[in-house]
């Protein structure tokens, strides 16, 4: 094998490495590139959001996410950046960011977070709604509109209606347009 063959193979390796690196950067950018939606950009803590919620009367919207989570990046880059969703979140909730990048065992246990991403809606620190996994913007907005706003509780939002079966016991895993099932305490 001559010197020319080694040089050619070296250039091919360099070009191949550059192409792979470029592809990696494009994929990272498409899946969010570490940019959080505006409401979560400062990574507001749960404690701070709960304090703001006590003053505003709004529920807390907690986003449980991790840097290594592909579906989290997709949710953050797409549906949570949708103009209508961002507007709803900023006007009707107090956002919190639960970072599971390295660990967050205590919060994971307290709020039974077993998959990422998870959106939790909390009133007085108690779960009233949950959306697990990736969901499109329309589904996220429908879920938020059904459960959030500065309302005292579900009954105040639905005057004269009977609470759904399992009121106060079941969690919303995915909102499908069916009656909303609420978390602990019926709130």
mmCIF file of C-alpha atoms in Angstrom:
data_model
loop_
_atom_site.group_PDB
_atom_site.id
_atom_site.type_symbol
_atom_site.label_atom_id
_atom_site.label_comp_id
_atom_site.label_asym_id
_atom_site.label_seq_id
_atom_site.Cartn_x
_atom_site.Cartn_y
_atom_site.Cartn_z
ATOM 1 C CA UNK A 1 0.000 0.000 0.000
ATOM 2 C CA UNK A 2 1.489 3.299 -1.054
ATOM 3 C CA UNK A 3 1.560 6.662 0.677
ATOM 4 C CA UNK A 4 -1.201 7.972 -1.622
ATOM 5 C CA UNK A 5 -3.607 5.259 -0.458
ATOM 6 C CA UNK A 6 -3.066 6.219 3.179
ATOM 7 C CA UNK A 7 -3.669 9.898 2.424
ATOM 8 C CA UNK A 8 -6.879 9.110 0.494
ATOM 9 C CA UNK A 9 -8.178 6.894 3.257
ATOM 10 C CA UNK A 10 -7.341 9.641 5.792
ATOM 11 C CA UNK A 11 -9.331 12.233 3.834
ATOM 12 C CA UNK A 12 -12.286 9.864 3.554
ATOM 13 C CA UNK A 13 -12.214 9.270 7.295
ATOM 14 C CA UNK A 14 -12.095 13.022 7.931
ATOM 15 C CA UNK A 15 -15.008 13.703 5.559
ATOM 16 C CA UNK A 16 -17.033 10.840 7.080
ATOM 17 C CA UNK A 17 -16.414 12.107 10.599
ATOM 18 C CA UNK A 18 -17.438 15.632 9.587
ATOM 19 C CA UNK A 19 -20.671 14.330 8.008
ATOM 20 C CA UNK A 20 -21.528 12.315 11.144
ATOM 21 C CA UNK A 21 -20.816 15.303 13.389
ATOM 22 C CA UNK A 22 -22.961 17.574 11.215
ATOM 23 C CA UNK A 23 -25.817 15.040 11.252
ATOM 24 C CA UNK A 24 -25.588 14.824 15.047
ATOM 25 C CA UNK A 25 -25.786 18.621 15.371
ATOM 26 C CA UNK A 26 -28.807 18.792 13.043
ATOM 27 C CA UNK A 27 -30.632 16.075 15.014
ATOM 28 C CA UNK A 28 -29.813 17.808 18.319
ATOM 29 C CA UNK A 29 -31.190 21.079 16.931
ATOM 30 C CA UNK A 30 -34.375 19.437 15.627
ATOM 31 C CA UNK A 31 -35.085 17.816 18.995
ATOM 32 C CA UNK A 32 -34.831 21.030 20.967
ATOM 33 C CA UNK A 33 -31.131 21.590 21.344
ATOM 34 C CA UNK A 34 -31.490 22.289 25.046
ATOM 35 C CA UNK A 35 -33.745 25.315 24.548
ATOM 36 C CA UNK A 36 -36.717 25.212 26.895
ATOM 37 C CA UNK A 37 -40.004 26.987 26.142
ATOM 38 C CA UNK A 38 -40.135 30.527 27.559
ATOM 39 C CA UNK A 39 -42.253 29.621 30.609
ATOM 40 C CA UNK A 40 -39.713 26.984 31.666
ATOM 41 C CA UNK A 41 -36.507 28.653 30.385
ATOM 42 C CA UNK A 42 -35.387 29.851 33.824
ATOM 43 C CA UNK A 43 -36.102 26.361 35.236
ATOM 44 C CA UNK A 44 -38.471 27.670 37.919
ATOM 45 C CA UNK A 45 -38.405 25.454 41.000
ATOM 46 C CA UNK A 46 -41.495 23.687 42.267
ATOM 47 C CA UNK A 47 -41.247 25.496 45.604
ATOM 48 C CA UNK A 48 -41.175 28.931 43.915
ATOM 49 C CA UNK A 49 -44.084 27.992 41.629
ATOM 50 C CA UNK A 50 -46.158 26.773 44.597
ATOM 51 C CA UNK A 51 -45.505 30.067 46.375
ATOM 52 C CA UNK A 52 -46.542 32.069 43.289
ATOM 53 C CA UNK A 53 -49.641 29.870 42.949
ATOM 54 C CA UNK A 54 -50.739 30.619 46.526
ATOM 55 C CA UNK A 55 -50.654 34.336 45.702
ATOM 56 C CA UNK A 56 -52.237 34.116 42.220
ATOM 57 C CA UNK A 57 -54.803 31.351 42.758
ATOM 58 C CA UNK A 58 -53.541 29.633 39.615
ATOM 59 C CA UNK A 59 -52.509 25.974 39.499
ATOM 60 C CA UNK A 60 -48.881 24.937 39.031
ATOM 61 C CA UNK A 61 -47.927 23.312 35.732
ATOM 62 C CA UNK A 62 -44.869 21.163 36.412
ATOM 63 C CA UNK A 63 -42.834 19.782 33.517
ATOM 64 C CA UNK A 64 -40.813 16.690 34.459
ATOM 65 C CA UNK A 65 -38.065 16.332 31.871
ATOM 66 C CA UNK A 66 -34.443 15.323 31.291
ATOM 67 C CA UNK A 67 -31.748 16.393 28.835
ATOM 68 C CA UNK A 68 -31.222 12.794 27.668
ATOM 69 C CA UNK A 69 -34.950 12.213 26.981
ATOM 70 C CA UNK A 70 -35.829 12.342 23.255
ATOM 71 C CA UNK A 71 -39.621 12.624 23.735
ATOM 72 C CA UNK A 72 -38.975 15.429 26.281
ATOM 73 C CA UNK A 73 -36.941 17.360 23.703
ATOM 74 C CA UNK A 74 -39.693 16.822 21.135
ATOM 75 C CA UNK A 75 -42.424 18.067 23.538
ATOM 76 C CA UNK A 76 -40.326 21.095 24.519
ATOM 77 C CA UNK A 77 -39.411 21.981 20.920
ATOM 78 C CA UNK A 78 -42.901 21.482 19.491
ATOM 79 C CA UNK A 79 -46.141 21.542 21.483
ATOM 80 C CA UNK A 80 -44.836 23.563 24.443
ATOM 81 C CA UNK A 81 -43.541 26.207 21.982
ATOM 82 C CA UNK A 82 -46.863 26.415 20.144
ATOM 83 C CA UNK A 83 -48.141 30.004 20.411
ATOM 84 C CA UNK A 84 -51.543 29.048 21.842
ATOM 85 C CA UNK A 85 -50.020 26.630 24.366
ATOM 86 C CA UNK A 86 -47.354 29.141 25.469
ATOM 87 C CA UNK A 87 -49.982 31.856 25.889
ATOM 88 C CA UNK A 88 -52.259 29.555 27.892
ATOM 89 C CA UNK A 89 -49.428 28.413 30.159
ATOM 90 C CA UNK A 90 -48.254 31.974 30.861
ATOM 91 C CA UNK A 91 -51.757 33.344 31.511
ATOM 92 C CA UNK A 92 -53.330 30.470 33.443
ATOM 93 C CA UNK A 93 -50.613 28.588 35.332
ATOM 94 C CA UNK A 94 -47.500 29.026 37.412
ATOM 95 C CA UNK A 95 -44.840 26.912 35.626
ATOM 96 C CA UNK A 96 -42.268 24.707 37.363
ATOM 97 C CA UNK A 97 -39.443 22.637 35.884
ATOM 98 C CA UNK A 98 -38.571 19.270 37.432
ATOM 99 C CA UNK A 99 -35.141 18.297 36.100
ATOM 100 C CA UNK A 100 -34.596 14.532 36.013
ATOM 101 C CA UNK A 101 -31.358 14.770 33.991
ATOM 102 C CA UNK A 102 -29.264 13.241 36.767
ATOM 103 C CA UNK A 103 -31.813 12.372 39.460
ATOM 104 C CA UNK A 104 -34.840 13.722 41.239
ATOM 105 C CA UNK A 105 -35.883 10.741 43.320
ATOM 106 C CA UNK A 106 -37.706 12.633 46.062
ATOM 107 C CA UNK A 107 -40.009 14.506 43.662
ATOM 108 C CA UNK A 108 -40.368 11.424 41.490
ATOM 109 C CA UNK A 109 -41.582 9.437 44.480
ATOM 110 C CA UNK A 110 -43.813 12.180 45.871
ATOM 111 C CA UNK A 111 -45.590 12.728 42.545
ATOM 112 C CA UNK A 112 -45.320 9.154 41.184
ATOM 113 C CA UNK A 113 -43.336 10.170 38.102
ATOM 114 C CA UNK A 114 -42.368 6.948 36.359
ATOM 115 C CA UNK A 115 -42.001 8.147 32.767
ATOM 116 C CA UNK A 116 -40.762 11.242 30.992
ATOM 117 C CA UNK A 117 -41.924 13.671 29.885
ATOM 118 C CA UNK A 118 -44.724 14.187 32.393
ATOM 119 C CA UNK A 119 -46.840 17.292 32.798
ATOM 120 C CA UNK A 120 -48.465 17.656 36.216
ATOM 121 C CA UNK A 121 -51.121 20.164 37.147
ATOM 122 C CA UNK A 122 -51.022 20.870 40.890
ATOM 123 C CA UNK A 123 -53.402 22.824 43.089
ATOM 124 C CA UNK A 124 -52.225 23.447 46.663
ATOM 125 C CA UNK A 125 -49.379 21.018 45.948
ATOM 126 C CA UNK A 126 -51.830 18.211 45.115
ATOM 127 C CA UNK A 127 -52.126 16.664 41.689
ATOM 128 C CA UNK A 128 -55.301 17.446 39.754
ATOM 129 C CA UNK A 129 -54.117 16.267 36.350
ATOM 130 C CA UNK A 130 -51.343 14.377 34.603
ATOM 131 C CA UNK A 131 -50.264 13.999 30.995
ATOM 132 C CA UNK A 132 -47.538 11.408 30.428
ATOM 133 C CA UNK A 133 -45.425 11.052 27.319
ATOM 134 C CA UNK A 134 -45.397 13.091 24.140
ATOM 135 C CA UNK A 135 -48.633 14.756 23.032
ATOM 136 C CA UNK A 136 -49.297 17.180 20.201
ATOM 137 C CA UNK A 137 -50.076 20.869 20.751
ATOM 138 C CA UNK A 138 -53.832 20.453 20.308
ATOM 139 C CA UNK A 139 -53.985 17.644 22.853
ATOM 140 C CA UNK A 140 -51.831 19.568 25.377
ATOM 141 C CA UNK A 141 -53.994 22.684 24.984
ATOM 142 C CA UNK A 142 -57.244 20.713 25.331
ATOM 143 C CA UNK A 143 -55.894 19.036 28.470
ATOM 144 C CA UNK A 144 -54.796 22.372 29.966
ATOM 145 C CA UNK A 145 -58.094 24.084 29.167
ATOM 146 C CA UNK A 146 -60.029 21.253 30.794
ATOM 147 C CA UNK A 147 -58.048 21.410 34.032
ATOM 148 C CA UNK A 148 -56.424 24.792 34.625
ATOM 149 C CA UNK A 149 -57.154 28.423 35.354
ATOM 150 C CA UNK A 150 -57.597 30.270 38.647
ATOM 151 C CA UNK A 151 -60.542 28.090 39.737
ATOM 152 C CA UNK A 152 -60.972 26.889 43.279
ATOM 153 C CA UNK A 153 -61.649 23.295 42.317
ATOM 154 C CA UNK A 154 -63.313 21.073 39.771
ATOM 155 C CA UNK A 155 -66.802 21.682 41.139
ATOM 156 C CA UNK A 156 -66.375 25.436 40.731
ATOM 157 C CA UNK A 157 -65.452 24.823 37.102
ATOM 158 C CA UNK A 158 -68.464 22.552 36.523
ATOM 159 C CA UNK A 159 -71.383 24.005 38.550
ATOM 160 C CA UNK A 160 -74.377 21.730 38.892
ATOM 161 C CA UNK A 161 -72.585 18.743 37.365
ATOM 162 C CA UNK A 162 -71.936 15.445 39.048
ATOM 163 C CA UNK A 163 -68.267 14.646 39.524
ATOM 164 C CA UNK A 164 -66.967 11.911 37.217
ATOM 165 C CA UNK A 165 -66.859 8.344 38.465
ATOM 166 C CA UNK A 166 -63.700 7.897 40.524
ATOM 167 C CA UNK A 167 -63.602 11.587 41.470
ATOM 168 C CA UNK A 168 -60.554 12.128 43.660
ATOM 169 C CA UNK A 169 -59.075 8.713 42.933
ATOM 170 C CA UNK A 170 -58.026 8.391 39.309
ATOM 171 C CA UNK A 171 -55.323 10.304 37.442
ATOM 172 C CA UNK A 172 -55.501 11.598 33.926
ATOM 173 C CA UNK A 173 -52.932 9.632 31.963
ATOM 174 C CA UNK A 174 -53.958 10.944 28.592
ATOM 175 C CA UNK A 175 -56.801 13.320 27.858
ATOM 176 C CA UNK A 176 -58.968 11.830 25.152
ATOM 177 C CA UNK A 177 -62.010 14.078 25.336
ATOM 178 C CA UNK A 178 -63.638 11.788 27.902
ATOM 179 C CA UNK A 179 -64.737 13.223 31.260
ATOM 180 C CA UNK A 180 -61.785 14.554 33.197
ATOM 181 C CA UNK A 181 -60.615 12.325 36.023
ATOM 182 C CA UNK A 182 -58.963 14.122 38.863
ATOM 183 C CA UNK A 183 -56.117 13.314 41.218
ATOM 184 C CA UNK A 184 -55.943 12.963 44.996
ATOM 185 C CA UNK A 185 -58.433 14.952 47.030
ATOM 186 C CA UNK A 186 -60.681 15.624 44.056
ATOM 187 C CA UNK A 187 -58.937 18.890 43.314
#
